[in-house]
Amino acid sequence: MLRATLKSLLARKVRLLLSGLAVVLGVMFVSGAFVLTDTLGRSFDAVFADAYESVDVNVAAKPKVALGETQGEQVAASVPAAALERVRAVAGVAEATGVVATDGARLIGSNGKVVTSFGPPQLGGNWLGESDLVKLREGNAPRAADEIVVNAALAKAAKVKVGDRVGVLTLEPKKEFTLVGIFGYSGDRDSIGGVNEVAFTTPVAQQLMIGERDVFNSITVRAADGVSDTALRDDVARALGGDFEVKTGAQLSADASASLKEGLSFFNKILLGFAAVALLVGTFLILNTFSIIVAQRTRELALMRAIGASGKQIIGSVVLEAVAIGLIASVLGLGAGIGIGALLAFVFGELAGGLSLAGIGVPSSAVIGSFAVGLVITVVAALLPALRASRIPPIAAMQDVANPDRPLTKVTVTGGVVTGIGAVLLFLGLNGNAGDNTLAVILGGVLFAFIGVALLTPLISRPVVSLLGAIFAWSVPGKLGRLNSGRNPRRTAITAAALMVGIALVTGVTVILDSAKGSISELAKDNIKAELVISGASTGSRPASFDPAVLQKAAALPGVQMVDGEYGDMGMVDGKVTWLAASSDVSALQRIFGAKAAAGDISRLAPDQMLFSSDTAKSRNVSVGSQVTVQASRGEPRTYTVSGIYESSELTSPVQLPPQAVKDFAIPQPNQGFIQLAPGTPVSDVQPQVETLLADSPEVSVADRDAFIKQQTGSLDNLLTMIQILLALAIVIAVLGIINTLALSVLERTRELGLLRAIGLRRAQTMRMITVEAVVISIFGALLGIAVGVGLGAAVVRALKDEGITDLILPWGQMGLFLVLAAVIGVVAAVLPAVRAARINVLGAIAHD
């Protein structure tokens, strides 16, 4: 039996390999994700080990506001200079150095634009002198207040050289400095981990990067000979008390690396999610392939039963073929994944500014995951055809037709139940009734919905396919193609379901993002009563900002009626993390954003007063007159009196602080500005003047309201493009499925095709018949995908109504494009099977049994 199985497998190696390609692509994503995160993880381990190699103990103040991973950038509290003296007095301390090192120093390059960073911070700090790690390559250390040095990577990116006057943006507006030195790192490196660094004199660094004099971000300590790092850490901690975090250099390195790895794990989950989509589509392909092969081998399997093979042996034979395909596909997928993982790691390293990559490794998780996924998916997909094969009676060996079309009752009922389960899970997840398992419940609902629709597809395939085929029924090849596409509803349904998954996901995401864009645009047009908006794109992890003086100067321009600057920070209100907002003119809440008073006065604020949105006030049990304690990123806690409550809307923040509070914000500069013009004043008269005022703020620009709205929704277009590219893999696998189905169908109908050729069907007509069959199946799959995608997208939009997505927008143009794409896919998928069908030897085909 084993020998017969292996011979049977080798006899169909081409078509089985085509099925295995689906598993190869899915496994490639799985192994590539693990290889990528392992390589980058080890690379960051090496980076931080280098960065903290000379640090035995590090002292930092506990942050004023502790933020979670998804709540924004953590702002460290400052360490007073007095703490440095206390550390130096601890026994066992050989040297203690006050360090200023904060993200947010943006150098303006020779082209007048800010040097950008995609991921790594843009550090500004104090020059600590040369060491084993840091060496000056050109020039000298900064000595005057207007002198800086930069690392070699930043100097190359900005195209600046020693002696140049350069601008730097910090917590304060643009300031000019003379570049007096360029430094590098041991090992001839231009940067560590792609970080751009600007170093000032210590007093200037303190003022520009922290906003205070005589303070540091941290203190680095070197232990005396014979003193262990852990013992010194404990001694320093006792000397300073509980307001400080004291760690060894090894702990600091591990914590920094772990934080970045947390972000990588999220990226890893995204890749694995797309791998799951690819494998789901691949499951349909493999199931269809084995079903067709079992049908074609009916007489062969029946003959084996007749000579003594048991049902278990037949199952074992089919499963063994699946195991062989799964093993080969897993090996190929693992190899491809290693290559993809290495390529993505290289691209990530380049985008990160030349991150030095550790050697490409293959973690055990990649190997285990690849073989587990490849084998499980293939074997599971082959189980149903295997069970069907085991039930073939020996008498079938003597029959010409052994596989009559079976009733669809069971599969329809099963499909209805599975679809119902998916609908319930989606309802629970999208309506917030799943607790902490919301994401898992939604994904489970999507999976059940796809499987349920796939099971229901055979019920509708024959009438829908017949209707679609009528478009091509004006010729004999078209009529034959129409009949062929509807003759086996199960096969047609499974083939179309593979394409359905990819198109459904793309359509669903498009519906959601287009609805979000439309809702945001309409909301902004209806509620933002400002003709000009100052804003910018971030060049790093911190939002773009500009000089507050621009607001006063803009207010003095002819034709300007009102100017408002918006500030923001993550802080704590009565101990709960909350987004804090402040306006340079509080009346903008009503005059520009159309907020309505729910209680009290919201038109003005004294320095000790604040406002709440109605939703936040209700959830916090706050009313007008309540006393509230607020802690911003910097400074000390402050108590405010609630003087007013405004009705919540998507354009208003949870709380509103007086303009005096912004001095304690992480970024005490406005990140947006709104300019309201006097009636009748042309935008074109004022906009150029505001652009002139922003000459020293290259991160931001001024635009009219429509351009601003388009800019704000542009990121959604980029997200959609990325998702469409990744989901294209599922569509590629679906194309393989159509090719495979048609190729096997051509083989199955060899005698029929020979007879058609014998009675006058020409080669071109034969090819046209196969093409019509492929196009009909493809368009059927696309229609299914569009219908399912619109349904899922509409459900999500409905669930997000309270989050501001109020308009359901259907992407008619995109959906039409998907149908055209489906027709093209059908034509492409039909090429090889059609050519093969046209080349059939007529006499040999007629004699084929």
CSV table of C-alpha atoms in Angstrom, one decimal, residues 83-312:
chain,number,residue,atom,x,y,z
A,83,ALA,CA,21.2,64.3,43.8
A,84,LEU,CA,24.4,64.1,41.8
A,85,GLU,CA,26.4,65.3,44.8
A,86,ARG,CA,24.7,62.7,47.1
A,87,VAL,CA,25.6,59.9,44.7
A,88,ARG,CA,29.2,61.1,44.6
A,89,ALA,CA,29.3,60.8,48.3
A,90,VAL,CA,28.3,57.1,48.4
A,91,ALA,CA,31.1,54.8,49.3
A,92,GLY,CA,32.3,52.7,46.3
A,93,VAL,CA,31.5,55.3,43.7
A,94,ALA,CA,34.5,56.0,41.5
A,95,GLU,CA,32.8,58.5,39.2
A,96,ALA,CA,29.3,59.9,38.8
A,97,THR,CA,28.2,62.0,35.8
A,98,GLY,CA,25.1,64.0,35.3
A,99,VAL,CA,23.6,63.2,31.8
A,100,VAL,CA,21.1,65.1,29.7
A,101,ALA,CA,19.7,62.9,26.9
A,102,THR,CA,16.2,63.5,25.6
A,103,ASP,CA,14.4,62.8,22.4
A,104,GLY,CA,13.4,65.9,20.5
A,105,ALA,CA,16.5,67.7,19.1
A,106,ARG,CA,15.8,68.1,15.4
A,107,LEU,CA,18.6,69.4,13.2
A,108,ILE,CA,17.8,71.5,10.2
A,109,GLY,CA,19.9,70.3,7.2
A,110,SER,CA,21.6,72.2,4.5
A,111,ASN,CA,18.4,72.0,2.4
A,112,GLY,CA,16.4,73.9,5.1
A,113,LYS,CA,14.4,70.9,6.1
A,114,VAL,CA,14.4,68.9,9.3
A,115,VAL,CA,16.3,65.7,9.3
A,116,THR,CA,13.7,62.9,9.8
A,117,SER,CA,13.9,59.7,11.8
A,118,PHE,CA,11.7,56.6,11.3
A,119,GLY,CA,11.9,55.0,14.7
A,120,PRO,CA,15.2,55.8,16.4
A,121,PRO,CA,15.1,58.9,18.7
A,122,GLN,CA,16.7,62.2,17.8
A,123,LEU,CA,18.6,62.8,21.0
A,124,GLY,CA,19.7,66.1,22.4
A,125,GLY,CA,22.1,66.1,25.3
A,126,ASN,CA,25.2,67.4,27.0
A,127,TRP,CA,28.7,66.6,25.7
A,128,LEU,CA,30.4,64.3,28.1
A,129,GLY,CA,33.8,64.1,26.5
A,130,GLU,CA,35.5,61.3,24.7
A,131,SER,CA,35.6,57.7,25.9
A,132,ASP,CA,36.2,54.2,24.8
A,133,LEU,CA,32.9,54.3,23.0
A,134,VAL,CA,32.8,57.9,21.7
A,135,LYS,CA,35.6,59.6,19.7
A,136,LEU,CA,35.7,63.0,18.0
A,137,ARG,CA,36.5,62.6,14.3
A,138,GLU,CA,36.6,66.2,13.4
A,139,GLY,CA,36.8,69.5,15.2
A,140,ASN,CA,36.6,70.0,19.0
A,141,ALA,CA,34.2,69.8,21.9
A,142,PRO,CA,31.5,72.5,22.3
A,143,ARG,CA,32.7,75.3,24.7
A,144,ALA,CA,30.4,78.2,24.0
A,145,ALA,CA,26.6,78.4,24.4
A,146,ASP,CA,26.2,78.6,20.6
A,147,GLU,CA,28.3,75.6,19.8
A,148,ILE,CA,27.3,72.0,19.2
A,149,VAL,CA,28.7,68.7,18.0
A,150,VAL,CA,26.7,65.9,16.2
A,151,ASN,CA,27.3,62.3,15.4
A,152,ALA,CA,28.6,61.3,12.0
A,153,ALA,CA,25.3,59.7,10.9
A,154,LEU,CA,23.4,63.0,11.5
A,155,ALA,CA,26.1,65.1,9.8
A,156,LYS,CA,25.9,62.9,6.6
A,157,ALA,CA,22.1,63.0,6.6
A,158,ALA,CA,22.0,66.8,7.1
A,159,LYS,CA,24.9,67.3,4.7
A,160,VAL,CA,26.6,69.7,7.1
A,161,LYS,CA,30.3,70.1,8.0
A,162,VAL,CA,32.4,71.6,10.8
A,163,GLY,CA,32.1,75.4,10.8
A,164,ASP,CA,28.6,75.5,9.4
A,165,ARG,CA,25.9,77.5,11.1
A,166,VAL,CA,22.9,75.2,11.6
A,167,GLY,CA,19.4,75.5,13.2
A,168,VAL,CA,18.2,73.1,15.9
A,169,LEU,CA,14.6,72.7,17.1
A,170,THR,CA,14.1,71.7,20.8
A,171,LEU,CA,11.6,72.5,23.5
A,172,GLU,CA,12.2,76.0,22.4
A,173,PRO,CA,11.8,77.5,18.9
A,174,LYS,CA,14.6,77.3,16.3
A,175,LYS,CA,18.1,78.4,17.6
A,176,GLU,CA,21.2,78.9,15.5
A,177,PHE,CA,24.5,77.1,16.5
A,178,THR,CA,28.0,76.7,15.1
A,179,LEU,CA,28.9,73.0,14.3
A,180,VAL,CA,32.3,72.7,15.9
A,181,GLY,CA,32.8,68.9,15.9
A,182,ILE,CA,31.6,65.5,14.5
A,183,PHE,CA,32.0,62.4,16.5
A,184,GLY,CA,31.7,58.6,15.9
A,185,TYR,CA,31.7,55.4,17.9
A,186,SER,CA,34.0,52.5,18.4
A,187,GLY,CA,34.1,50.0,15.5
A,188,ASP,CA,34.0,52.9,13.0
A,189,ARG,CA,30.3,53.3,13.5
A,190,ASP,CA,28.5,56.6,12.6
A,191,SER,CA,25.7,56.0,15.1
A,192,ILE,CA,24.4,53.5,17.6
A,193,GLY,CA,21.1,51.9,16.5
A,194,GLY,CA,20.5,54.7,13.9
A,195,VAL,CA,20.1,57.4,16.6
A,196,ASN,CA,20.8,61.0,15.6
A,197,GLU,CA,22.6,62.9,18.4
A,198,VAL,CA,23.2,66.6,19.0
A,199,ALA,CA,25.4,67.5,21.9
A,200,PHE,CA,25.4,71.0,23.6
A,201,THR,CA,27.2,72.4,26.5
A,202,THR,CA,25.6,71.2,29.8
A,203,PRO,CA,23.8,74.4,30.7
A,204,VAL,CA,22.4,74.8,27.2
A,205,ALA,CA,21.3,71.1,27.1
A,206,GLN,CA,19.5,71.5,30.4
A,207,GLN,CA,17.6,74.6,29.2
A,208,LEU,CA,16.7,73.4,25.7
A,209,MET,CA,16.0,69.7,26.3
A,210,ILE,CA,14.6,69.7,29.9
A,211,GLY,CA,13.4,73.2,30.3
A,212,GLU,CA,15.2,73.8,33.7
A,213,ARG,CA,18.6,74.7,34.9
A,214,ASP,CA,20.8,72.5,37.2
A,215,VAL,CA,18.9,69.3,36.5
A,216,PHE,CA,19.7,66.1,34.5
A,217,ASN,CA,17.8,63.2,32.9
A,218,SER,CA,19.9,60.7,34.7
A,219,ILE,CA,23.2,60.0,36.5
A,220,THR,CA,25.6,57.4,35.3
A,221,VAL,CA,27.9,55.8,38.0
A,222,ARG,CA,31.1,53.9,37.6
A,223,ALA,CA,32.0,51.6,40.5
A,224,ALA,CA,35.3,51.6,42.2
A,225,ASP,CA,37.6,48.6,41.8
A,226,GLY,CA,36.3,45.6,43.7
A,227,VAL,CA,32.8,46.9,44.1
A,228,SER,CA,30.0,44.9,42.4
A,229,ASP,CA,27.4,46.6,40.4
A,230,THR,CA,24.5,45.2,42.4
A,231,ALA,CA,26.0,46.1,45.7
A,232,LEU,CA,26.6,49.7,44.5
A,233,ARG,CA,23.1,49.9,43.1
A,234,ASP,CA,21.6,49.0,46.5
A,235,ASP,CA,23.8,51.5,48.3
A,236,VAL,CA,22.9,54.3,45.9
A,237,ALA,CA,19.2,53.5,46.2
A,238,ARG,CA,19.4,53.7,50.0
A,239,ALA,CA,21.2,57.0,49.8
A,240,LEU,CA,18.6,58.6,47.4
A,241,GLY,CA,15.3,57.2,48.7
A,242,GLY,CA,12.2,56.0,46.9
A,243,ASP,CA,11.8,58.9,44.4
A,244,PHE,CA,14.4,57.5,42.1
A,245,GLU,CA,14.9,54.4,39.9
A,246,VAL,CA,18.4,52.9,40.4
A,247,LYS,CA,19.4,50.1,38.0
A,248,THR,CA,22.6,48.4,36.9
A,249,GLY,CA,23.8,48.9,33.4
A,250,ALA,CA,22.8,45.3,32.6
A,251,GLN,CA,19.3,45.9,33.9
A,252,LEU,CA,19.0,49.2,31.9
A,253,SER,CA,20.2,47.5,28.7
A,254,ALA,CA,17.7,44.6,29.2
A,255,ASP,CA,14.8,47.0,29.9
A,256,ALA,CA,15.5,49.1,26.9
A,257,SER,CA,15.8,46.1,24.6
A,258,ALA,CA,12.6,44.5,26.1
A,259,SER,CA,10.6,47.7,25.4
A,260,LEU,CA,11.6,47.7,21.7
A,261,LYS,CA,10.9,44.0,21.5
A,262,GLU,CA,7.4,44.7,22.7
A,263,GLY,CA,6.9,46.8,19.7
A,264,LEU,CA,8.4,44.2,17.5
A,265,SER,CA,6.0,41.6,18.9
A,266,PHE,CA,3.1,43.7,17.6
A,267,PHE,CA,4.6,43.8,14.1
A,268,ASN,CA,5.2,40.0,14.4
A,269,LYS,CA,1.5,39.5,15.1
A,270,ILE,CA,0.6,41.5,12.1
A,271,LEU,CA,2.7,39.3,9.8
A,272,LEU,CA,1.3,36.2,11.5
A,273,GLY,CA,-2.2,37.5,10.8
A,274,PHE,CA,-1.5,37.8,7.1
A,275,ALA,CA,0.1,34.4,7.2
A,276,ALA,CA,-3.2,33.1,8.7
A,277,VAL,CA,-5.1,34.6,5.8
A,278,ALA,CA,-2.8,33.0,3.3
A,279,LEU,CA,-3.1,29.6,4.9
A,280,LEU,CA,-6.9,29.9,5.1
A,281,VAL,CA,-7.0,30.5,1.4
A,282,GLY,CA,-4.5,27.7,0.9
A,283,THR,CA,-6.8,25.4,2.8
A,284,PHE,CA,-9.6,25.9,0.3
A,285,LEU,CA,-7.1,25.2,-2.5
A,286,ILE,CA,-5.7,22.0,-1.0
A,287,LEU,CA,-9.2,20.8,-0.1
A,288,ASN,CA,-10.3,21.3,-3.7
A,289,THR,CA,-7.2,19.7,-5.2
A,290,PHE,CA,-7.6,16.5,-3.1
A,291,SER,CA,-11.3,16.4,-3.8
A,292,ILE,CA,-10.7,16.5,-7.5
A,293,ILE,CA,-7.9,13.9,-7.3
A,294,VAL,CA,-10.0,11.5,-5.3
A,295,ALA,CA,-12.8,11.9,-7.8
A,296,GLN,CA,-10.5,11.2,-10.7
A,297,ARG,CA,-9.0,8.1,-8.9
A,298,THR,CA,-12.4,6.6,-8.1
A,299,ARG,CA,-11.9,3.5,-10.2
A,300,GLU,CA,-8.3,3.2,-9.0
A,301,LEU,CA,-9.3,3.4,-5.3
A,302,ALA,CA,-12.3,1.1,-5.9
A,303,LEU,CA,-10.0,-1.5,-7.5
A,304,MET,CA,-7.7,-1.3,-4.5
A,305,ARG,CA,-10.7,-1.9,-2.2
A,306,ALA,CA,-11.7,-4.8,-4.4
A,307,ILE,CA,-8.3,-6.5,-4.0
A,308,GLY,CA,-8.4,-6.2,-0.2
A,309,ALA,CA,-7.4,-2.6,0.8
A,310,SER,CA,-9.4,-1.5,3.9
A,311,GLY,CA,-11.0,1.9,4.4
A,312,LYS,CA,-8.3,2.8,6.9
